[in-house]
Coordinates of C-alpha atoms and ligand atoms in Angstrom, one line a residue:
M1 CA 79.1 267.4 15.9
E2 CA 81.9 267.5 18.3
K3 CA 80.2 270.0 20.5
L4 CA 77.1 267.9 20.5
L5 CA 79.1 264.9 21.7
K6 CA 80.5 267.0 24.5
I7 CA 77.0 268.1 25.6
R8 CA 75.9 264.5 25.7
E9 CA 78.9 263.7 27.8
Q10 CA 78.0 266.4 30.2
M11 CA 74.3 265.2 30.3
N12 CA 75.6 261.7 31.1
K13 CA 77.7 263.0 34.0
E14 CA 74.7 264.8 35.4
Q15 CA 72.3 262.0 34.6
L16 CA 70.1 264.1 32.4
D17 CA 67.7 262.6 29.8
A18 CA 67.3 266.0 28.0
Y19 CA 68.9 269.4 28.0
I20 CA 67.1 272.5 26.9
M21 CA 68.8 275.7 25.7
L22 CA 67.0 279.0 25.0
N23 CA 68.3 282.1 23.2
S24 CA 67.8 284.2 26.2
D25 CA 69.7 285.9 29.0
A26 CA 68.9 286.1 32.8
H27 CA 66.4 288.8 32.2
Q28 CA 64.6 287.3 29.2
S29 CA 65.7 290.3 27.1
E30 CA 65.0 290.7 23.4
Y31 CA 68.6 291.4 22.5
I32 CA 71.3 289.3 24.3
A33 CA 75.0 289.7 25.0
D34 CA 77.6 287.4 23.3
Y35 CA 78.0 285.5 26.6
W36 CA 74.4 284.3 26.2
Q37 CA 74.7 283.3 22.5
S38 CA 75.3 279.6 23.3
I39 CA 72.9 278.3 20.7
A40 CA 74.9 280.1 17.9
W41 CA 78.1 278.6 19.4
L42 CA 76.6 275.1 19.5
T43 CA 74.6 275.0 16.2
N44 CA 75.9 277.9 14.1
F45 CA 72.3 279.2 13.8
T46 CA 72.3 283.0 14.4
G47 CA 68.6 283.9 14.3
S48 CA 67.1 285.6 17.3
N49 CA 64.4 283.1 18.0
A50 CA 65.6 279.6 18.8
V51 CA 65.2 276.7 21.2
V52 CA 67.4 273.7 21.3
V53 CA 66.7 270.3 22.8
V54 CA 69.3 267.6 23.1
T55 CA 68.3 264.1 24.2
K56 CA 70.2 260.9 24.0
E57 CA 68.8 260.2 20.5
A58 CA 67.9 263.6 19.1
A59 CA 69.2 267.1 18.7
I60 CA 66.7 269.6 17.5
L61 CA 66.5 273.3 17.0
W62 CA 63.1 275.2 16.8
T63 CA 62.7 278.5 15.1
D64 CA 59.9 280.5 13.3
G65 CA 59.1 281.3 9.7
R66 CA 61.4 284.3 9.6
Y67 CA 64.4 282.0 9.8
F68 CA 63.6 278.7 8.0
I69 CA 65.8 279.3 5.0
Q70 CA 68.6 280.7 7.1
A71 CA 68.4 277.8 9.6
E72 CA 68.5 275.1 6.9
K73 CA 71.8 276.6 5.7
E74 CA 73.4 277.3 9.0
L75 CA 72.5 274.0 10.6
Q76 CA 74.3 272.0 7.9
G77 CA 76.9 269.7 9.6
S78 CA 75.9 270.7 13.1
G79 CA 74.1 267.5 13.8
F80 CA 70.9 269.4 14.6
E81 CA 67.5 268.8 13.0
L82 CA 65.3 271.8 12.2
Y83 CA 61.7 271.9 13.6
K84 CA 59.7 274.7 11.9
L85 CA 57.5 276.4 14.5
G86 CA 54.0 277.2 13.4
E87 CA 54.0 274.5 10.7
E88 CA 51.3 271.8 10.9
G89 CA 52.2 268.8 13.0
V90 CA 55.3 270.4 14.5
P91 CA 55.1 270.2 18.3
T92 CA 56.5 272.8 20.6
Y93 CA 59.6 271.8 22.5
S94 CA 57.5 271.3 25.7
K95 CA 55.1 269.0 23.9
Y96 CA 57.9 267.2 22.1
L97 CA 59.6 266.5 25.4
G98 CA 56.3 265.4 27.0
S99 CA 55.7 262.8 24.3
H100 CA 59.3 261.6 23.7
L101 CA 60.6 261.2 27.2
A102 CA 59.7 258.9 30.1
P103 CA 57.3 260.7 32.5
D104 CA 59.8 260.7 35.3
A105 CA 62.7 261.9 33.1
N106 CA 65.5 264.2 34.3
V107 CA 65.5 267.5 32.4
G108 CA 68.1 270.2 32.7
F109 CA 68.4 273.8 31.6
D110 CA 70.2 277.0 32.7
G111 CA 67.7 278.3 35.3
R112 CA 68.8 281.9 34.5
A113 CA 67.9 281.6 30.8
M114 CA 64.3 280.3 31.2
G115 CA 61.5 282.7 32.2
T116 CA 59.0 281.6 34.7
S117 CA 56.1 281.7 32.1
S118 CA 58.0 279.3 29.8
F119 CA 58.7 277.0 32.7
T120 CA 55.0 276.8 33.6
Q121 CA 54.3 275.5 30.0
L122 CA 57.1 273.0 30.4
K123 CA 55.8 271.7 33.7
K124 CA 52.4 271.4 32.2
A125 CA 53.7 269.1 29.5
M126 CA 55.9 267.1 31.9
P127 CA 54.1 267.1 35.3
K128 CA 56.2 264.2 36.7
A129 CA 59.6 265.1 35.4
T130 CA 62.5 266.3 37.6
F131 CA 64.0 269.6 36.6
R132 CA 67.6 270.6 37.3
Y133 CA 69.0 274.1 36.8
T134 CA 72.5 273.6 35.4
D135 CA 74.7 275.4 32.8
L136 CA 76.3 272.5 30.8
I137 CA 77.9 274.9 28.4
Q138 CA 80.2 276.8 30.8
D139 CA 82.7 273.9 31.0
I140 CA 82.8 273.1 27.3
W141 CA 82.6 276.5 25.7
Q142 CA 86.3 277.4 25.2
G143 CA 86.7 281.1 25.0
R144 CA 83.1 281.9 26.1
P145 CA 82.8 285.7 26.1
E146 CA 82.6 287.3 29.6
L147 CA 79.5 289.0 30.8
P148 CA 79.9 292.7 29.7
Q149 CA 81.0 295.1 32.4
N150 CA 80.4 298.4 30.6
P151 CA 80.1 301.7 32.4
V152 CA 76.7 303.0 33.4
W153 CA 75.7 306.6 33.2
A154 CA 73.0 308.7 34.7
H155 CA 70.1 309.7 32.4
G156 CA 69.5 313.2 33.9
L157 CA 66.3 314.8 35.0
Q158 CA 66.3 317.0 31.9
Y159 CA 65.6 313.8 29.9
A160 CA 63.7 311.6 32.4
G161 CA 61.5 314.3 33.8
K162 CA 61.0 312.4 37.1
T163 CA 63.5 311.5 39.7
P164 CA 64.0 307.8 40.8
A165 CA 62.4 308.8 44.1
E166 CA 59.3 310.1 42.3
K167 CA 59.2 306.9 40.2
L168 CA 59.5 304.8 43.3
A169 CA 56.5 306.5 44.9
D170 CA 54.5 305.8 41.8
V171 CA 55.6 302.1 41.8
R172 CA 54.7 301.8 45.5
E173 CA 51.2 303.1 44.9
K174 CA 50.7 300.3 42.3
M175 CA 52.2 297.8 44.7
A176 CA 49.8 298.8 47.4
E177 CA 46.9 298.3 44.9
K178 CA 48.1 294.8 44.3
H179 CA 48.7 294.1 48.0
A180 CA 52.3 293.4 47.4
D181 CA 54.8 294.5 50.1
A182 CA 57.8 293.7 47.8
Y183 CA 58.4 293.8 44.1
V184 CA 61.3 292.0 42.2
V185 CA 62.2 293.5 38.9
G186 CA 64.0 291.4 36.3
A187 CA 63.5 293.3 33.0
L188 CA 66.5 295.4 32.3
D189 CA 64.6 298.3 30.6
D190 CA 62.2 298.5 33.6
I191 CA 65.2 298.8 35.9
M192 CA 66.9 301.5 33.8
W193 CA 63.6 303.4 33.7
L194 CA 63.2 303.2 37.4
T195 CA 66.7 304.3 38.3
N196 CA 67.3 306.8 35.4
L197 CA 70.4 304.8 34.6
R198 CA 71.5 303.7 31.1
G199 CA 74.2 301.3 30.1
S200 CA 75.6 299.5 27.1
D201 CA 76.0 295.8 28.1
V202 CA 73.9 294.6 25.2
E203 CA 74.2 295.7 21.6
N204 CA 71.3 297.8 20.4
S205 CA 70.1 298.3 23.9
T206 CA 70.8 301.1 26.4
V207 CA 70.7 298.7 29.4
A208 CA 73.1 297.3 32.0
F209 CA 72.8 294.0 33.9
A210 CA 71.1 294.6 37.1
Y211 CA 68.1 293.5 39.3
A212 CA 65.9 295.7 41.5
L213 CA 63.9 294.9 44.6
I214 CA 61.5 297.4 46.0
T215 CA 59.7 297.2 49.3
L216 CA 57.3 299.8 50.8
D217 CA 60.1 301.7 52.5
K218 CA 63.4 300.5 50.9
A219 CA 64.8 300.0 47.4
Y220 CA 67.7 297.8 46.4
L221 CA 69.7 297.8 43.2
F222 CA 71.8 294.8 42.4
I223 CA 74.6 295.9 40.0
D224 CA 78.3 295.4 40.1
D225 CA 79.4 298.8 41.5
H226 CA 82.6 299.2 39.5
K227 CA 80.2 300.0 36.6
L228 CA 78.9 303.0 38.4
S229 CA 80.6 306.4 38.3
A230 CA 80.5 308.6 41.4
D231 CA 78.0 310.7 39.5
S232 CA 75.6 307.9 38.9
I233 CA 75.9 306.6 42.5
A234 CA 75.0 310.1 43.8
H235 CA 71.9 310.2 41.7
L236 CA 70.9 306.8 43.1
G237 CA 70.4 308.1 46.6
D238 CA 67.2 306.1 47.2
F239 CA 68.7 302.8 46.3
E240 CA 70.9 300.5 48.5
L241 CA 73.5 299.0 46.2
H242 CA 74.5 295.3 46.2
P243 CA 76.5 293.1 43.8
Y244 CA 74.6 291.8 40.7
D245 CA 74.5 288.2 41.8
A246 CA 73.6 289.0 45.5
I247 CA 69.9 289.0 44.7
F248 CA 69.9 285.2 44.6
S249 CA 70.9 285.0 48.3
F250 CA 69.3 288.2 49.5
D251 CA 67.6 287.8 52.8
L252 CA 64.5 289.8 53.2
A253 CA 61.3 289.2 55.1
Y254 CA 58.1 290.0 53.2
E255 CA 54.7 288.4 53.0
S256 CA 53.8 289.0 49.4
I257 CA 56.0 289.7 46.4
A258 CA 55.0 291.0 43.0
Y259 CA 57.0 289.7 39.9
N260 CA 56.5 289.5 36.2
D261 CA 56.6 286.0 35.0
A262 CA 57.8 286.9 31.5
S263 CA 61.0 288.6 32.8
T264 CA 61.7 286.7 36.0
S265 CA 64.0 283.7 35.5
V266 CA 63.3 280.4 37.1
L267 CA 66.3 280.8 39.2
L268 CA 65.3 284.3 40.4
F269 CA 61.7 283.1 41.1
E270 CA 63.0 280.1 43.1
S271 CA 65.2 282.4 45.2
L272 CA 62.2 284.3 46.4
L273 CA 61.0 283.6 49.9
P274 CA 59.2 280.2 49.7
S275 CA 56.6 281.2 52.2
A276 CA 55.7 284.5 50.6
K277 CA 52.7 284.9 48.4
K278 CA 53.8 285.4 44.7
I279 CA 51.7 287.9 42.7
N280 CA 52.2 287.8 39.0
V281 CA 51.8 291.4 37.8
A282 CA 51.9 291.8 34.1
S283 CA 54.2 294.7 34.7
I284 CA 53.8 297.5 37.2
I285 CA 56.8 299.4 35.8
G286 CA 55.9 298.4 32.2
D287 CA 52.5 300.2 32.6
L288 CA 54.1 303.4 34.1
K289 CA 57.0 303.5 31.6
A290 CA 54.7 303.2 28.6
I291 CA 53.1 306.6 29.3
K292 CA 55.6 309.3 28.5
N293 CA 55.7 312.4 30.6
E294 CA 55.9 315.9 29.2
T295 CA 59.7 316.2 29.6
E296 CA 60.1 312.9 27.8
I297 CA 57.7 314.0 25.0
K298 CA 59.7 317.2 24.5
N299 CA 62.9 315.2 24.2
I300 CA 61.2 312.7 21.9
E301 CA 60.5 315.6 19.5
N302 CA 64.2 316.5 19.5
S303 CA 65.5 313.0 18.8
Q304 CA 62.9 312.6 16.0
L305 CA 64.1 315.8 14.4
K306 CA 67.7 314.6 14.5
E307 CA 66.6 311.2 13.1
G308 CA 64.6 313.0 10.4
V309 CA 67.6 314.9 9.3
S310 CA 69.7 311.8 9.1
L311 CA 67.1 310.0 7.1
V312 CA 66.6 312.9 4.6
R313 CA 70.4 312.8 4.1
L314 CA 70.3 309.1 3.4
Y315 CA 67.4 309.3 0.9
K316 CA 69.0 312.2 -0.9
W317 CA 72.3 310.5 -1.0
L318 CA 70.7 307.5 -2.6
E319 CA 68.7 309.5 -5.0
D320 CA 71.8 311.5 -6.2
I321 CA 73.6 308.3 -7.1
D322 CA 73.3 306.8 -10.6
L323 CA 72.7 303.2 -9.6
G324 CA 73.2 302.1 -13.2
K325 CA 76.8 303.3 -13.0
T326 CA 77.8 303.2 -9.3
T327 CA 77.7 300.1 -7.2
V328 CA 75.7 300.6 -3.9
T329 CA 74.8 297.6 -1.8
E330 CA 72.2 297.2 1.0
Y331 CA 75.2 297.2 3.4
D332 CA 76.4 300.5 2.1
V333 CA 72.9 302.0 2.9
E334 CA 73.2 300.7 6.5
E335 CA 76.7 302.2 6.9
K336 CA 75.9 305.5 5.3
L337 CA 73.0 306.0 7.7
K338 CA 75.3 305.4 10.7
E339 CA 77.6 308.0 9.3
F340 CA 74.8 310.6 9.1
R341 CA 73.6 309.7 12.6
H342 CA 77.1 310.3 14.0
M343 CA 76.8 313.9 12.8
Q344 CA 73.9 314.3 15.3
E345 CA 74.4 315.3 18.9
G346 CA 73.5 312.6 21.4
Y347 CA 73.4 309.7 19.1
L348 CA 74.3 306.5 21.0
E349 CA 73.8 303.6 18.7
D350 CA 71.3 301.9 16.4
S351 CA 68.2 300.6 18.2
F352 CA 68.3 297.5 16.1
H353 CA 70.2 296.2 13.1
T354 CA 69.0 298.3 10.1
I355 CA 66.8 296.4 7.6
A356 CA 67.8 297.5 4.1
G357 CA 66.0 295.0 1.9
Y358 CA 66.1 295.5 -1.9
A359 CA 63.6 293.9 -4.2
G360 CA 62.7 290.4 -2.9
N361 CA 64.8 290.9 0.2
G362 CA 62.3 293.5 1.3
A363 CA 59.7 290.7 1.5
I364 CA 61.8 289.0 4.3
V365 CA 60.3 290.9 7.3
H366 CA 63.4 290.6 9.5
Y367 CA 65.9 290.7 6.7
R368 CA 69.6 291.2 7.6
S369 CA 72.0 291.7 4.7
Q370 CA 74.8 289.2 4.6
N371 CA 78.4 289.6 3.2
G372 CA 77.8 293.1 2.0
G373 CA 74.3 292.6 0.9
D374 CA 72.7 292.7 -2.6
K375 CA 73.5 295.4 -5.1
L376 CA 70.8 298.0 -5.7
E377 CA 69.5 298.3 -9.3
P378 CA 67.9 301.4 -10.7
Q379 CA 64.4 299.8 -10.6
G380 CA 61.9 298.5 -8.0
L381 CA 61.7 299.2 -4.4
L382 CA 64.1 299.4 -1.4
L383 CA 62.7 298.9 2.1
V384 CA 64.6 300.7 4.8
D385 CA 63.5 300.0 8.4
T386 CA 65.8 301.6 10.9
G387 CA 66.0 303.1 14.3
A388 CA 68.5 304.7 16.8
H389 CA 69.0 305.5 20.4
Y390 CA 69.7 309.1 21.0
V391 CA 70.2 310.4 24.6
D392 CA 66.8 312.1 24.1
G393 CA 64.8 309.3 22.6
T394 CA 64.6 306.0 20.6
T395 CA 63.4 306.0 17.0
D396 CA 62.0 303.5 14.6
T397 CA 61.1 304.5 11.0
T398 CA 60.4 302.6 7.8
R399 CA 60.2 304.0 4.3
T400 CA 59.9 302.1 1.0
L401 CA 61.9 304.0 -1.6
P402 CA 61.4 303.7 -5.4
L403 CA 64.8 303.3 -7.1
G404 CA 63.4 303.4 -10.7
P405 CA 60.6 302.0 -12.8
L406 CA 57.9 300.1 -10.7
T407 CA 55.3 297.5 -11.7
D408 CA 51.6 298.2 -11.4
E409 CA 51.5 295.6 -8.6
M410 CA 54.2 297.5 -6.7
K411 CA 52.3 300.8 -7.0
K412 CA 49.1 299.3 -5.9
D413 CA 50.6 297.5 -2.9
Y414 CA 52.4 300.7 -1.9
T415 CA 49.2 302.7 -2.0
L416 CA 47.3 300.1 0.0
V417 CA 50.0 300.1 2.7
L418 CA 50.0 303.9 2.7
K419 CA 46.2 304.0 3.1
A420 CA 46.6 301.6 6.1
N421 CA 49.2 303.8 7.7
L422 CA 47.2 307.0 7.2
A423 CA 44.0 305.4 8.5
L424 CA 45.7 304.5 11.8
S425 CA 47.3 307.9 12.2
R426 CA 44.0 309.8 11.8
A427 CA 42.0 307.3 13.8
I428 CA 39.8 308.7 16.5
F429 CA 38.5 306.4 19.2
P430 CA 37.0 306.4 22.6
K431 CA 39.1 306.0 25.7
G432 CA 39.4 302.4 26.6
T433 CA 40.0 301.2 23.0
K434 CA 42.5 298.4 22.7
G435 CA 45.2 297.7 20.2
I436 CA 43.4 294.8 18.6
Q437 CA 40.6 297.2 17.6
L438 CA 42.9 299.7 16.0
D439 CA 44.7 297.0 14.2
S440 CA 41.6 296.4 12.0
I441 CA 41.4 300.1 11.3
A442 CA 44.8 299.9 9.7
R443 CA 44.2 296.6 7.9
Q444 CA 40.7 297.3 6.4
Y445 CA 41.9 298.4 2.9
I446 CA 44.4 295.6 2.7
W447 CA 41.8 293.0 3.7
Q448 CA 39.4 294.5 1.2
A449 CA 41.9 293.7 -1.5
M450 CA 42.2 290.2 0.0
L451 CA 45.7 290.7 1.1
D452 CA 47.3 290.7 4.6
Y453 CA 50.6 291.1 6.4
K454 CA 51.7 288.5 9.0
H455 CA 53.0 290.9 11.7
G456 CA 51.5 293.3 14.1
T457 CA 50.7 296.9 13.1
G458 CA 52.3 298.5 16.1
H459 CA 54.4 298.1 19.2
G460 CA 55.3 300.4 22.1
V461 CA 58.5 302.3 21.8
G462 CA 60.8 303.1 24.8
F463 CA 62.4 306.4 25.7
C464 CA 66.2 306.0 25.1
L465 CA 65.3 302.3 25.9
G466 CA 63.9 299.2 24.2
V467 CA 62.7 299.9 20.6
H468 CA 60.1 297.3 21.3
E469 CA 58.3 297.7 24.6
G470 CA 54.9 296.8 26.0
P471 CA 52.4 296.6 27.3
Q472 CA 50.3 298.0 24.4
S473 CA 50.3 296.2 21.1
I474 CA 48.4 297.2 18.0
S475 CA 47.9 293.7 16.6
S476 CA 45.6 290.8 16.3
K477 CA 46.7 289.6 19.7
L478 CA 44.0 290.1 22.3
Q479 CA 45.4 291.8 25.3
D480 CA 44.1 293.9 28.1
T481 CA 45.9 297.2 27.7
A482 CA 44.0 300.1 26.3
I483 CA 45.8 302.8 24.3
Q484 CA 46.3 305.6 26.8
V485 CA 47.3 309.3 26.5
G486 CA 51.1 309.6 26.3
M487 CA 51.7 306.1 24.9
L488 CA 54.3 306.1 22.0
S489 CA 53.6 303.3 19.5
S490 CA 54.7 302.4 16.0
N491 CA 52.3 302.3 13.0
E492 CA 53.8 299.9 10.5
P493 CA 51.5 298.1 8.1
G494 CA 53.2 296.3 5.2
L495 CA 52.7 294.0 2.2
Y496 CA 55.2 291.4 1.0
R497 CA 55.5 289.5 -2.3
G498 CA 58.2 286.8 -2.0
G499 CA 60.9 287.2 -4.7
S500 CA 59.6 290.6 -5.8
H501 CA 59.2 293.3 -3.2
G502 CA 58.3 294.2 0.3
I503 CA 56.6 297.4 1.4
R504 CA 56.3 298.8 4.8
I505 CA 55.6 302.4 5.9
E506 CA 56.3 303.1 9.6
T507 CA 55.8 306.2 11.6
L508 CA 55.7 306.6 15.4
I509 CA 52.4 307.9 16.8
L510 CA 51.8 309.5 20.2
A511 CA 48.3 309.1 21.8
K512 CA 46.6 312.3 22.8
V513 CA 43.1 313.5 23.8
V514 CA 41.2 315.0 20.9
A515 CA 37.8 315.7 22.5
N516 CA 35.8 315.4 25.7
N517 CA 32.0 315.5 25.2
E518 CA 28.8 313.9 26.4
F519 CA 29.8 310.7 24.7
G520 CA 33.1 310.4 26.6
T521 CA 36.8 311.1 26.0
F522 CA 38.1 310.6 22.5
L523 CA 41.8 309.9 21.7
G524 CA 43.8 310.2 18.5
F525 CA 47.4 310.4 17.6
D526 CA 50.1 312.9 16.7
V527 CA 52.6 311.5 14.2
V528 CA 56.0 312.3 15.8
S529 CA 58.5 310.9 13.3
Y530 CA 59.5 313.1 10.5
A531 CA 60.7 311.5 7.2
P532 CA 59.2 312.2 3.8
I533 CA 56.8 309.5 2.4
S534 CA 57.5 309.1 -1.2
T535 CA 54.6 310.1 -3.4
V536 CA 56.2 308.5 -6.6
P537 CA 54.6 305.1 -6.2
V538 CA 51.1 306.4 -5.2
V539 CA 48.2 305.4 -7.3
R540 CA 46.0 308.5 -7.0
E541 CA 42.8 306.8 -8.0
L542 CA 43.0 304.5 -5.1
M543 CA 43.2 307.4 -2.6
T544 CA 40.3 309.5 -1.3
A545 CA 40.6 313.3 -1.3
E546 CA 40.9 313.1 2.5
E547 CA 43.8 310.7 2.3
I548 CA 45.7 312.8 -0.3
Q549 CA 45.2 315.9 1.9
Q550 CA 46.5 313.9 4.9
L551 CA 49.6 312.7 2.9
N552 CA 50.3 316.3 1.7
D553 CA 49.9 317.8 5.1
Y554 CA 52.3 315.2 6.6
N555 CA 54.9 315.8 4.0
Q556 CA 54.5 319.5 4.5
L557 CA 55.0 319.0 8.2
V558 CA 58.1 317.0 7.6
F559 CA 59.5 319.9 5.5
D560 CA 58.6 322.6 8.0
K561 CA 60.1 320.6 10.9
L562 CA 63.4 319.6 9.2
A563 CA 64.2 322.5 6.9
P564 CA 65.7 324.7 9.7
Y565 CA 68.3 321.9 10.3
L566 CA 69.2 321.2 6.7
M567 CA 71.8 322.7 4.4
A568 CA 70.5 324.7 1.4
E569 CA 70.8 321.9 -1.2
E570 CA 69.2 319.4 1.2
Q571 CA 66.3 321.9 1.7
V572 CA 65.9 322.0 -2.1
W573 CA 65.8 318.2 -2.3
L574 CA 63.3 318.0 0.6
R575 CA 61.1 320.6 -0.9
E576 CA 60.8 318.5 -4.1
A577 CA 60.4 315.3 -2.1
T578 CA 57.5 316.7 -0.1
R579 CA 55.7 318.4 -2.9
A580 CA 52.0 318.1 -2.7
I581 CA 50.3 315.7 -5.2
Ligands
MN601 MN1 58.9 299.0 14.5

């Protein structure tokens, strides 16, 4: 409450009728550094998706269905009211402001934390309002963490497969197609990809705070240079270095500039030359980065083998424990997995917080165990969705493990999810096919049973970069990107029964050409993550012979790939776990 009073005092001083806060950083990143967690500081709400609006009368926090229960608990005593996004009659914050404030109201927000695309929505809702870019939090947040200044390292050619100079040439070719003579890059993973640098400024991310600006003959990297080793500077030969903040006052003459409205902050956008033509390109680098080159693909294989070994060790460890006698919690599972990953060369960190959800917790899609997590019992299902960054690749794998007796409903749900996963992995489709079409291929059996899951089937996966990356999306969202050869995506259908169980089976799939004939080019996938899929819950009668063969072949592949890296008793365990049914 006290913090809320202080914000209102600040609003008063600056004559603002409303102040907006977003859970975002200056690059509109998915994961954000502590410095940017001002909503958690103000409201105690720790979920990833949140918007806060403070007016003279109201203090509201918006979040989505993943976080309703958590938000109700955490917001107690904060003075904030919860608005449930997606529920009937609940306006978005833009619409709320549009209908609750005077048309000519003064509205403030930190211009770094709002993306240009969000601002467009806001301006539509309040066409006559005055907007001011101001950080009201800085003066009242005692002990606000500093922006991280962690060292940056060069991701060598043996991993990246292309030099920054080669990547710049590819980018400039795309810029020419769009008639842009400059291109400002705000997305941190795009900048890391372009420069072959990696950092650790943000937890679960291999990125460092930076901006890039590319013209047809020059390239500028804005990064605080004390972060760079001599080694990484040498490898940046093609980039002129400037301090991180210098981009906002950088003087450069260009006629047209490309930017991506989702990852360009309002402040950055407004610092672009006013007279220049602004071209919103979904993402020039995003499109290039999504298609993995041969060197990257070889490295991905290595990282997937290491991850597979770590996962086998985890599953075996869990199976060897008598859960009736020994206490193991969800948190223990997360920690044990980290221990196994640390035994692997080139492990950097987890690519997101491991989701180990036992029983009903598995039904909470973005579950994060609290205070040690629930105790595992020798019955029902444990969902483990987890990933890591290795120097040679980023992983994301989900398995649902039987811990003991299962109900018929659990077995049936498991089998349907498995059928969905297998259907997408074996799909063959003509060149040009989009994610939305493939999404239905995965969902068909689940729909036939009159069931559904409320999340996408697949997202792009970065290379020692974001675990979620675009532009492709295998989901019900209609978007323009076709699945192309070399794209790495997840395949993760699921089914969730609140209070009982959650099931998800996730493998990573790499698109490849399977045929060229008079009907065109046909694509398919290689499954590139190696972790046994439990056959214990499978209801054989629900599977076709083809599906059973596919499952057996996959488990055999897992054994063949991982066995050389396992110790004798682990091999014995995996042989059993991958036995054909
Ligand atoms: Mn995933």
